[in-house]
Protein backbone atom coordinates (compact mmCIF):
# COMPACT_ATOMS: atom_id res chain seq x y z
CA UNK A 1 0.00 0.00 0.00
CA UNK A 2 1.29 3.44 -0.95
CA UNK A 3 1.34 5.56 2.20
CA UNK A 4 0.35 9.20 2.49
CA UNK A 5 2.54 11.71 4.40
CA UNK A 6 2.85 11.09 8.12
CA UNK A 7 0.56 13.10 10.37
CA UNK A 8 1.65 14.32 13.78
CA UNK A 9 -0.85 14.42 16.63
CA UNK A 10 -0.56 16.23 19.93
CA UNK A 11 -3.38 16.13 22.46
CA UNK A 12 -3.86 17.83 25.78
CA UNK A 13 -6.10 19.89 27.98
CA UNK A 14 -4.39 23.09 26.77
CA UNK A 15 -5.69 25.09 29.73
CA UNK A 16 -4.00 27.25 28.50
CA UNK A 17 -1.70 26.15 25.66
CA UNK A 18 1.86 27.48 26.16
CA UNK A 19 5.46 27.25 24.96
CA UNK A 20 6.02 24.07 26.95
CA UNK A 21 3.53 22.45 24.61
CA UNK A 22 4.54 24.24 21.44
CA UNK A 23 8.33 24.40 21.25
CA UNK A 24 9.29 20.76 21.96
CA UNK A 25 6.76 19.50 19.41
CA UNK A 26 8.05 21.91 16.77
CA UNK A 27 11.59 20.66 17.35
CA UNK A 28 10.57 16.99 17.39
CA UNK A 29 8.55 17.44 14.19
CA UNK A 30 11.57 18.98 12.48
CA UNK A 31 13.78 16.09 13.60
CA UNK A 32 11.31 13.51 12.30
CA UNK A 33 10.40 15.40 9.10
CA UNK A 34 6.72 15.65 9.97
CA UNK A 35 5.16 18.61 8.20
CA UNK A 36 1.72 18.80 9.85
CA UNK A 37 0.68 18.28 13.46
CA UNK A 38 -2.96 18.15 14.58
CA UNK A 39 -3.61 19.75 17.98
CA UNK A 40 -6.43 17.89 19.77
CA UNK A 41 -7.81 19.66 22.84
CA UNK A 42 -9.52 17.06 25.01
CA UNK A 43 -13.07 17.40 26.34
CA UNK A 44 -12.61 15.91 29.81
CA UNK A 45 -9.17 14.36 30.35
CA UNK A 46 -9.22 10.82 31.69
CA UNK A 47 -6.15 11.38 33.89
CA UNK A 48 -6.53 14.96 35.17
CA UNK A 49 -9.08 17.30 36.65
CA UNK A 50 -11.55 18.93 34.30
CA UNK A 51 -10.30 22.02 32.49
CA UNK A 52 -10.99 25.39 34.05
CA UNK A 53 -11.52 27.20 30.74
CA UNK A 54 -14.51 26.23 28.62
CA UNK A 55 -13.96 23.95 25.64
CA UNK A 56 -14.65 26.68 23.11
CA UNK A 57 -12.14 28.99 24.78
CA UNK A 58 -9.46 26.31 24.74
CA UNK A 59 -10.21 25.66 21.08
CA UNK A 60 -9.93 29.38 20.36
CA UNK A 61 -6.54 29.62 22.08
CA UNK A 62 -5.25 26.61 20.14
CA UNK A 63 -6.53 28.19 16.92
CA UNK A 64 -4.47 31.30 17.63
CA UNK A 65 -1.36 29.15 18.01
CA UNK A 66 -2.12 27.49 14.68
CA UNK A 67 -2.37 30.89 12.99
CA UNK A 68 1.11 31.75 14.27
CA UNK A 69 2.78 28.37 13.62
CA UNK A 70 1.90 26.80 10.23
CA UNK A 71 3.04 23.37 11.44
CA UNK A 72 -0.13 23.07 13.51
CA UNK A 73 -3.82 22.82 12.77
CA UNK A 74 -6.81 22.40 15.10
CA UNK A 75 -8.66 19.10 15.25
CA UNK A 76 -11.76 19.53 17.46
CA UNK A 77 -12.97 15.92 17.31
CA UNK A 78 -12.35 15.11 20.99
CA UNK A 79 -14.32 18.14 22.17
CA UNK A 80 -17.07 17.47 19.63
CA UNK A 81 -17.35 13.89 20.91
CA UNK A 82 -18.36 15.35 24.27
CA UNK A 83 -17.23 12.45 26.46
CA UNK A 84 -14.22 11.61 28.62
CA UNK A 85 -11.19 11.64 26.33
CA UNK A 86 -9.27 8.39 25.90
CA UNK A 87 -6.36 8.43 23.48
CA UNK A 88 -7.38 5.13 21.95
CA UNK A 89 -10.75 6.60 20.89
CA UNK A 90 -8.95 9.51 19.23
CA UNK A 91 -6.56 7.20 17.40
CA UNK A 92 -9.36 4.94 16.15
CA UNK A 93 -11.19 7.97 14.76
CA UNK A 94 -8.04 9.41 13.20
CA UNK A 95 -7.17 6.10 11.58
CA UNK A 96 -10.63 6.03 9.99
CA UNK A 97 -10.07 9.56 8.66
CA UNK A 98 -6.48 8.91 7.52
CA UNK A 99 -6.30 5.21 6.60
CA UNK A 100 -3.02 5.54 4.65
CA UNK A 101 -1.12 8.04 6.82
CA UNK A 102 1.34 7.02 9.52
CA UNK A 103 0.04 8.59 12.73
CA UNK A 104 2.74 9.95 15.03
CA UNK A 105 1.53 10.79 18.53
CA UNK A 106 3.72 13.25 20.45
CA UNK A 107 4.13 12.68 24.20
CA UNK A 108 6.58 13.61 26.96
CA UNK A 109 8.84 11.19 28.79
CA UNK A 110 6.53 11.36 31.80
CA UNK A 111 3.69 10.05 29.63
CA UNK A 112 5.95 7.31 28.28
CA UNK A 113 6.60 6.14 31.85
CA UNK A 114 2.90 6.03 32.66
CA UNK A 115 1.82 4.59 29.31
CA UNK A 116 0.95 1.18 30.77
CA UNK A 117 -1.71 2.87 32.92
CA UNK A 118 -3.54 4.33 29.90
CA UNK A 119 -6.86 2.91 28.78
CA UNK A 120 -6.21 0.05 26.31
CA UNK A 121 -2.63 1.27 26.03
CA UNK A 122 -1.20 -1.71 24.16
CA UNK A 123 -3.85 -1.28 21.45
CA UNK A 124 -2.42 2.14 20.63
CA UNK A 125 0.57 0.59 18.86
CA UNK A 126 -1.83 -0.77 16.25
CA UNK A 127 -2.88 2.78 15.42
CA UNK A 128 0.11 5.08 15.88
CA UNK A 129 3.79 5.61 16.48
CA UNK A 130 4.96 7.54 19.54
CA UNK A 131 7.42 10.43 19.32
CA UNK A 132 8.73 11.24 22.78
CA UNK A 133 9.74 14.81 23.61
CA UNK A 134 12.23 15.24 26.42
CA UNK A 135 10.84 17.39 29.22
CA UNK A 136 12.35 19.20 32.20
CA UNK A 137 13.64 16.70 34.79
CA UNK A 138 12.16 13.84 32.77
CA UNK A 139 15.21 12.33 31.11
CA UNK A 140 14.74 8.75 29.96
CA UNK A 141 18.20 8.12 31.37
CA UNK A 142 16.94 8.36 34.98
CA UNK A 143 14.40 5.55 34.93
CA UNK A 144 15.69 3.97 38.12
CA UNK A 145 14.42 6.99 40.06
CA UNK A 146 10.86 5.96 39.26
CA UNK A 147 10.90 2.46 40.67
CA UNK A 148 12.40 -0.79 39.41
CA UNK A 149 9.11 -2.21 38.08
CA UNK A 150 8.25 0.87 36.06
CA UNK A 151 11.82 1.15 34.80
CA UNK A 152 11.81 -2.50 33.76
CA UNK A 153 8.49 -2.09 31.94
CA UNK A 154 9.71 0.93 30.02
CA UNK A 155 13.02 -0.66 29.10
CA UNK A 156 11.16 -3.71 27.78
CA UNK A 157 8.83 -1.48 25.78
CA UNK A 158 11.73 0.46 24.28
CA UNK A 159 13.59 -2.74 23.46
CA UNK A 160 10.56 -3.97 21.53
CA UNK A 161 9.42 -0.72 19.93
CA UNK A 162 12.18 1.90 19.79
CA UNK A 163 13.63 2.99 16.47
CA UNK A 164 16.51 5.35 15.76
CA UNK A 165 15.60 5.62 12.09
CA UNK A 166 12.99 8.28 11.28
CA UNK A 167 12.18 6.48 8.02
CA UNK A 168 10.43 3.84 10.11
CA UNK A 169 7.90 6.50 11.10
CA UNK A 170 7.12 7.21 7.46
CA UNK A 171 7.18 3.73 5.94
CA UNK A 172 4.86 1.97 8.39
CA UNK A 173 1.50 3.05 9.78
CA UNK A 174 2.15 2.43 13.47
CA UNK A 175 4.01 0.55 16.17
CA UNK A 176 7.32 2.34 16.84
CA UNK A 177 8.74 4.69 19.50
CA UNK A 178 11.17 7.46 18.61
CA UNK A 179 12.97 9.46 21.32
CA UNK A 180 13.47 13.01 20.08
CA UNK A 181 16.08 15.41 21.44
CA UNK A 182 13.99 18.46 22.28
CA UNK A 183 14.61 21.63 24.30
CA UNK A 184 13.86 21.79 27.99
CA UNK A 185 10.90 24.14 28.49
CA UNK A 186 10.00 24.21 32.17
CA UNK A 187 6.51 25.70 31.91
CA UNK A 188 3.16 24.35 33.04
CA UNK A 189 -0.42 25.53 32.71
CA UNK A 190 -0.74 25.38 36.49
CA UNK A 191 2.17 27.79 36.99
CA UNK A 192 0.73 30.15 34.39
CA UNK A 193 -2.61 30.26 36.21
CA UNK A 194 -0.88 30.75 39.55
CA UNK A 195 1.12 33.66 38.17
CA UNK A 196 -1.97 35.21 36.63
CA UNK A 197 -3.75 34.89 39.97
CA UNK A 198 -0.84 36.69 41.63
CA UNK A 199 -0.83 39.43 38.95
CA UNK A 200 2.61 38.31 37.78
CA UNK A 201 3.84 38.41 34.18
CA UNK A 202 3.51 35.32 31.97
CA UNK A 203 4.56 37.00 28.72
CA UNK A 204 7.55 34.71 28.24
CA UNK A 205 5.47 31.56 28.80
CA UNK A 206 2.93 31.65 25.97
CA UNK A 207 2.28 33.44 22.69
CA UNK A 208 1.03 37.01 22.98
CA UNK A 209 -2.11 36.17 21.00
CA UNK A 210 -3.04 33.52 23.59
CA UNK A 211 -2.38 35.92 26.45
CA UNK A 212 -4.50 38.57 24.69
CA UNK A 213 -7.36 36.08 24.49
CA UNK A 214 -7.01 35.16 28.17
CA UNK A 215 -7.09 38.82 29.17
CA UNK A 216 -9.94 39.71 26.81
CA UNK A 217 -12.25 37.00 28.15
CA UNK A 218 -10.87 36.95 31.72
CA UNK A 219 -10.42 33.19 31.65
CA UNK A 220 -8.35 32.86 34.80
CA UNK A 221 -9.37 35.66 37.17
CA UNK A 222 -7.26 36.31 40.26
CA UNK A 223 -9.98 35.36 42.71
CA UNK A 224 -10.02 31.73 41.57
CA UNK A 225 -8.45 29.15 43.88
CA UNK A 226 -5.74 27.24 42.04
PDB file of N, CA and C in Angstrom, residues 9-22 25 37-43 45 47-63 65-66 72-76 78-79 105-106 188-190 192-193 206 210 213-214 219-220:
ATOM      1  N   UNK A   9       0.316  14.190  15.779  1.00  0.00           N
ATOM      2  CA  UNK A   9      -0.850  14.417  16.634  1.00  0.00           C
ATOM      3  C   UNK A   9      -0.348  14.792  18.019  1.00  0.00           C
ATOM      4  N   UNK A  10      -0.920  15.839  18.579  1.00  0.00           N
ATOM      5  CA  UNK A  10      -0.560  16.235  19.932  1.00  0.00           C
ATOM      6  C   UNK A  10      -1.830  16.634  20.666  1.00  0.00           C
ATOM      7  N   UNK A  11      -2.172  15.874  21.697  1.00  0.00           N
ATOM      8  CA  UNK A  11      -3.378  16.133  22.462  1.00  0.00           C
ATOM      9  C   UNK A  11      -3.062  16.660  23.846  1.00  0.00           C
ATOM     10  N   UNK A  12      -4.041  17.320  24.428  1.00  0.00           N
ATOM     11  CA  UNK A  12      -3.861  17.832  25.775  1.00  0.00           C
ATOM     12  C   UNK A  12      -5.055  18.660  26.207  1.00  0.00           C
ATOM     13  N   UNK A  13      -5.037  19.037  27.472  1.00  0.00           N
ATOM     14  CA  UNK A  13      -6.100  19.892  27.979  1.00  0.00           C
ATOM     15  C   UNK A  13      -5.945  21.306  27.434  1.00  0.00           C
ATOM     16  N   UNK A  14      -4.699  21.754  27.314  1.00  0.00           N
ATOM     17  CA  UNK A  14      -4.388  23.092  26.775  1.00  0.00           C
ATOM     18  C   UNK A  14      -5.163  24.170  27.535  1.00  0.00           C
ATOM     19  N   UNK A  15      -4.918  24.220  28.833  1.00  0.00           N
ATOM     20  CA  UNK A  15      -5.689  25.089  29.728  1.00  0.00           C
ATOM     21  C   UNK A  15      -4.781  25.997  30.568  1.00  0.00           C
ATOM     22  N   UNK A  16      -4.026  26.929  29.923  1.00  0.00           N
ATOM     23  CA  UNK A  16      -3.998  27.245  28.498  1.00  0.00           C
ATOM     24  C   UNK A  16      -2.820  26.553  27.786  1.00  0.00           C
ATOM     25  N   UNK A  17      -2.829  26.621  26.456  1.00  0.00           N
ATOM     26  CA  UNK A  17      -1.695  26.154  25.663  1.00  0.00           C
ATOM     27  C   UNK A  17      -0.538  27.134  25.838  1.00  0.00           C
ATOM     28  N   UNK A  18       0.709  26.624  25.869  1.00  0.00           N
ATOM     29  CA  UNK A  18       1.857  27.475  26.156  1.00  0.00           C
ATOM     30  C   UNK A  18       3.100  26.939  25.448  1.00  0.00           C
ATOM     31  N   UNK A  19       4.220  27.628  25.654  1.00  0.00           N
ATOM     32  CA  UNK A  19       5.455  27.254  24.957  1.00  0.00           C
ATOM     33  C   UNK A  19       5.958  25.870  25.356  1.00  0.00           C
ATOM     34  N   UNK A  20       5.631  25.423  26.550  1.00  0.00           N
ATOM     35  CA  UNK A  20       6.017  24.075  26.948  1.00  0.00           C
ATOM     36  C   UNK A  20       5.349  23.008  26.105  1.00  0.00           C
ATOM     37  N   UNK A  21       4.181  23.335  25.580  1.00  0.00           N
ATOM     38  CA  UNK A  21       3.528  22.453  24.613  1.00  0.00           C
ATOM     39  C   UNK A  21       4.119  22.635  23.221  1.00  0.00           C
ATOM     40  N   UNK A  22       4.291  23.881  22.827  1.00  0.00           N
ATOM     41  CA  UNK A  22       4.541  24.238  21.438  1.00  0.00           C
ATOM     42  C   UNK A  22       5.972  23.928  20.986  1.00  0.00           C
ATOM     43  N   UNK A  25       7.391  20.190  20.524  1.00  0.00           N
ATOM     44  CA  UNK A  25       6.757  19.495  19.408  1.00  0.00           C
ATOM     45  C   UNK A  25       7.276  20.030  18.076  1.00  0.00           C
ATOM     46  N   UNK A  37       1.009  18.848  12.156  1.00  0.00           N
ATOM     47  CA  UNK A  37       0.678  18.280  13.459  1.00  0.00           C
ATOM     48  C   UNK A  37      -0.718  18.762  13.855  1.00  0.00           C
ATOM     49  N   UNK A  38      -1.615  17.830  14.115  1.00  0.00           N
ATOM     50  CA  UNK A  38      -2.960  18.153  14.585  1.00  0.00           C
ATOM     51  C   UNK A  38      -2.921  18.366  16.098  1.00  0.00           C
ATOM     52  N   UNK A  39      -3.463  19.479  16.551  1.00  0.00           N
ATOM     53  CA  UNK A  39      -3.613  19.748  17.978  1.00  0.00           C
ATOM     54  C   UNK A  39      -5.029  19.359  18.388  1.00  0.00           C
ATOM     55  N   UNK A  40      -5.136  18.413  19.334  1.00  0.00           N
ATOM     56  CA  UNK A  40      -6.428  17.887  19.767  1.00  0.00           C
ATOM     57  C   UNK A  40      -6.700  18.271  21.221  1.00  0.00           C
ATOM     58  N   UNK A  41      -7.400  19.370  21.456  1.00  0.00           N
ATOM     59  CA  UNK A  41      -7.808  19.655  22.842  1.00  0.00           C
ATOM     60  C   UNK A  41      -8.799  18.588  23.304  1.00  0.00           C
ATOM     61  N   UNK A  42      -8.615  18.085  24.505  1.00  0.00           N
ATOM     62  CA  UNK A  42      -9.517  17.055  25.010  1.00  0.00           C
ATOM     63  C   UNK A  42     -10.772  17.701  25.603  1.00  0.00           C
ATOM     64  N   UNK A  43     -11.831  16.923  25.719  1.00  0.00           N
ATOM     65  CA  UNK A  43     -13.069  17.401  26.339  1.00  0.00           C
ATOM     66  C   UNK A  43     -12.931  17.333  27.853  1.00  0.00           C
ATOM     67  N   UNK A  45     -10.296  15.303  30.339  1.00  0.00           N
ATOM     68  CA  UNK A  45      -9.172  14.360  30.347  1.00  0.00           C
ATOM     69  C   UNK A  45      -9.440  13.191  31.275  1.00  0.00           C
ATOM     70  N   UNK A  47      -7.190  11.525  32.875  1.00  0.00           N
ATOM     71  CA  UNK A  47      -6.151  11.376  33.890  1.00  0.00           C
ATOM     72  C   UNK A  47      -5.918  12.653  34.697  1.00  0.00           C
ATOM     73  N   UNK A  48      -6.718  13.701  34.457  1.00  0.00           N
ATOM     74  CA  UNK A  48      -6.532  14.961  35.166  1.00  0.00           C
ATOM     75  C   UNK A  48      -7.887  15.514  35.562  1.00  0.00           C
ATOM     76  N   UNK A  49      -7.853  16.617  36.340  1.00  0.00           N
ATOM     77  CA  UNK A  49      -9.080  17.305  36.653  1.00  0.00           C
ATOM     78  C   UNK A  49      -9.640  17.980  35.399  1.00  0.00           C
ATOM     79  N   UNK A  50     -10.930  18.255  35.426  1.00  0.00           N
ATOM     80  CA  UNK A  50     -11.551  18.933  34.299  1.00  0.00           C
ATOM     81  C   UNK A  50     -10.892  20.291  34.071  1.00  0.00           C
ATOM     82  N   UNK A  51     -10.898  20.732  32.826  1.00  0.00           N
ATOM     83  CA  UNK A  51     -10.303  22.023  32.485  1.00  0.00           C
ATOM     84  C   UNK A  51     -11.067  23.155  33.144  1.00  0.00           C
ATOM     85  N   UNK A  52     -10.347  24.212  33.482  1.00  0.00           N
ATOM     86  CA  UNK A  52     -10.988  25.394  34.052  1.00  0.00           C
ATOM     87  C   UNK A  52     -11.654  26.232  32.961  1.00  0.00           C
ATOM     88  N   UNK A  53     -10.946  26.435  31.854  1.00  0.00           N
ATOM     89  CA  UNK A  53     -11.517  27.196  30.740  1.00  0.00           C
ATOM     90  C   UNK A  53     -12.500  26.324  29.965  1.00  0.00           C
ATOM     91  N   UNK A  54     -13.518  26.943  29.399  1.00  0.00           N
ATOM     92  CA  UNK A  54     -14.505  26.225  28.617  1.00  0.00           C
ATOM     93  C   UNK A  54     -13.858  25.649  27.355  1.00  0.00           C
ATOM     94  N   UNK A  55     -14.492  24.616  26.828  1.00  0.00           N
ATOM     95  CA  UNK A  55     -13.956  23.948  25.643  1.00  0.00           C
ATOM     96  C   UNK A  55     -13.765  24.914  24.484  1.00  0.00           C
ATOM     97  N   UNK A  56     -14.745  25.768  24.242  1.00  0.00           N
ATOM     98  CA  UNK A  56     -14.648  26.684  23.112  1.00  0.00           C
ATOM     99  C   UNK A  56     -13.522  27.693  23.297  1.00  0.00           C
ATOM    100  N   UNK A  57     -13.255  28.073  24.528  1.00  0.00           N
ATOM    101  CA  UNK A  57     -12.141  28.988  24.781  1.00  0.00           C
ATOM    102  C   UNK A  57     -10.799  28.290  24.551  1.00  0.00           C
ATOM    103  N   UNK A  58     -10.702  27.043  24.970  1.00  0.00           N
ATOM    104  CA  UNK A  58      -9.456  26.311  24.738  1.00  0.00           C
ATOM    105  C   UNK A  58      -9.236  26.071  23.247  1.00  0.00           C
ATOM    106  N   UNK A  59     -10.306  25.791  22.534  1.00  0.00           N
ATOM    107  CA  UNK A  59     -10.206  25.661  21.079  1.00  0.00           C
ATOM    108  C   UNK A  59      -9.746  26.968  20.441  1.00  0.00           C
ATOM    109  N   UNK A  60     -10.282  28.076  20.925  1.00  0.00           N
ATOM    110  CA  UNK A  60      -9.927  29.379  20.356  1.00  0.00           C
ATOM    111  C   UNK A  60      -8.458  29.701  20.613  1.00  0.00           C
ATOM    112  N   UNK A  61      -7.950  29.369  21.797  1.00  0.00           N
ATOM    113  CA  UNK A  61      -6.537  29.624  22.084  1.00  0.00           C
ATOM    114  C   UNK A  61      -5.639  28.759  21.203  1.00  0.00           C
ATOM    115  N   UNK A  62      -6.018  27.494  21.013  1.00  0.00           N
ATOM    116  CA  UNK A  62      -5.251  26.609  20.136  1.00  0.00           C
ATOM    117  C   UNK A  62      -5.281  27.136  18.703  1.00  0.00           C
ATOM    118  N   UNK A  63      -6.424  27.643  18.277  1.00  0.00           N
ATOM    119  CA  UNK A  63      -6.532  28.194  16.923  1.00  0.00           C
ATOM    120  C   UNK A  63      -5.578  29.364  16.726  1.00  0.00           C
ATOM    121  N   UNK A  65      -2.695  29.738  18.171  1.00  0.00           N
ATOM    122  CA  UNK A  65      -1.361  29.155  18.013  1.00  0.00           C
ATOM    123  C   UNK A  65      -1.185  28.646  16.584  1.00  0.00           C
ATOM    124  N   UNK A  66      -2.201  28.025  16.038  1.00  0.00           N
ATOM    125  CA  UNK A  66      -2.118  27.490  14.679  1.00  0.00           C
ATOM    126  C   UNK A  66      -1.953  28.599  13.646  1.00  0.00           C
ATOM    127  N   UNK A  72       1.019  23.580  12.776  1.00  0.00           N
ATOM    128  CA  UNK A  72      -0.129  23.067  13.511  1.00  0.00           C
ATOM    129  C   UNK A  72      -1.455  23.373  12.818  1.00  0.00           C
ATOM    130  N   UNK A  73      -2.425  22.493  13.070  1.00  0.00           N
ATOM    131  CA  UNK A  73      -3.816  22.824  12.768  1.00  0.00           C
ATOM    132  C   UNK A  73      -4.702  22.238  13.864  1.00  0.00           C
ATOM    133  N   UNK A  74      -5.893  22.823  14.031  1.00  0.00           N
ATOM    134  CA  UNK A  74      -6.805  22.403  15.098  1.00  0.00           C
ATOM    135  C   UNK A  74      -7.638  21.215  14.628  1.00  0.00           C
ATOM    136  N   UNK A  75      -7.732  20.203  15.476  1.00  0.00           N
ATOM    137  CA  UNK A  75      -8.655  19.099  15.250  1.00  0.00           C
ATOM    138  C   UNK A  75      -9.586  19.036  16.469  1.00  0.00           C
ATOM    139  N   UNK A  76     -10.849  19.421  16.313  1.00  0.00           N
ATOM    140  CA  UNK A  76     -11.758  19.525  17.464  1.00  0.00           C
ATOM    141  C   UNK A  76     -12.509  18.240  17.787  1.00  0.00           C
ATOM    142  N   UNK A  78     -12.176  15.579  19.611  1.00  0.00           N
ATOM    143  CA  UNK A  78     -12.349  15.107  20.986  1.00  0.00           C
ATOM    144  C   UNK A  78     -13.363  15.958  21.744  1.00  0.00           C
ATOM    145  N   UNK A  79     -13.330  17.251  21.526  1.00  0.00           N
ATOM    146  CA  UNK A  79     -14.317  18.136  22.165  1.00  0.00           C
ATOM    147  C   UNK A  79     -15.694  17.891  21.566  1.00  0.00           C
ATOM    148  N   UNK A 105       2.090  10.149  17.347  1.00  0.00           N
ATOM    149  CA  UNK A 105       1.533  10.787  18.532  1.00  0.00           C
ATOM    150  C   UNK A 105       2.663  11.309  19.410  1.00  0.00           C
ATOM    151  N   UNK A 106       2.681  12.615  19.657  1.00  0.00           N
ATOM    152  CA  UNK A 106       3.722  13.248  20.454  1.00  0.00           C
ATOM    153  C   UNK A 106       3.359  13.181  21.942  1.00  0.00           C
ATOM    154  N   UNK A 188       4.383  25.137  32.907  1.00  0.00           N
ATOM    155  CA  UNK A 188       3.160  24.353  33.044  1.00  0.00           C
ATOM    156  C   UNK A 188       1.960  25.285  33.062  1.00  0.00           C
ATOM    157  N   UNK A 189       0.809  24.746  32.672  1.00  0.00           N
ATOM    158  CA  UNK A 189      -0.422  25.528  32.709  1.00  0.00           C
ATOM    159  C   UNK A 189      -0.764  25.936  34.139  1.00  0.00           C
ATOM    160  N   UNK A 190      -0.460  25.061  35.091  1.00  0.00           N
ATOM    161  CA  UNK A 190      -0.742  25.381  36.491  1.00  0.00           C
ATOM    162  C   UNK A 190       0.050  26.596  36.940  1.00  0.00           C
ATOM    163  N   UNK A 192       1.256  28.966  35.082  1.00  0.00           N
ATOM    164  CA  UNK A 192       0.728  30.150  34.393  1.00  0.00           C
ATOM    165  C   UNK A 192      -0.496  30.678  35.128  1.00  0.00           C
ATOM    166  N   UNK A 193      -1.402  29.822  35.514  1.00  0.00           N
ATOM    167  CA  UNK A 193      -2.610  30.264  36.212  1.00  0.00           C
ATOM    168  C   UNK A 193      -2.277  30.817  37.599  1.00  0.00           C
ATOM    169  N   UNK A 206       3.914  32.024  26.971  1.00  0.00           N
ATOM    170  CA  UNK A 206       2.932  31.649  25.968  1.00  0.00           C
ATOM    171  C   UNK A 206       2.838  32.750  24.923  1.00  0.00           C
ATOM    172  N   UNK A 210      -2.338  34.322  22.579  1.00  0.00           N
ATOM    173  CA  UNK A 210      -3.039  33.522  23.586  1.00  0.00           C
ATOM    174  C   UNK A 210      -3.261  34.346  24.845  1.00  0.00           C
ATOM    175  N   UNK A 213      -6.053  36.737  24.391  1.00  0.00           N
ATOM    176  CA  UNK A 213      -7.360  36.082  24.490  1.00  0.00           C
ATOM    177  C   UNK A 213      -7.733  35.855  25.958  1.00  0.00           C
ATOM    178  N   UNK A 214      -6.763  35.393  26.740  1.00  0.00           N
ATOM    179  CA  UNK A 214      -7.006  35.160  28.167  1.00  0.00           C
ATOM    180  C   UNK A 214      -7.457  36.455  28.846  1.00  0.00           C
ATOM    181  N   UNK A 219     -10.257  34.628  31.461  1.00  0.00           N
ATOM    182  CA  UNK A 219     -10.424  33.189  31.646  1.00  0.00           C
ATOM    183  C   UNK A 219      -9.950  32.704  33.015  1.00  0.00           C
ATOM    184  N   UNK A 220      -8.929  33.329  33.544  1.00  0.00           N
ATOM    185  CA  UNK A 220      -8.351  32.863  34.804  1.00  0.00           C
ATOM    186  C   UNK A 220      -8.267  34.025  35.778  1.00  0.00           C
TER     187      UNK A 220
END
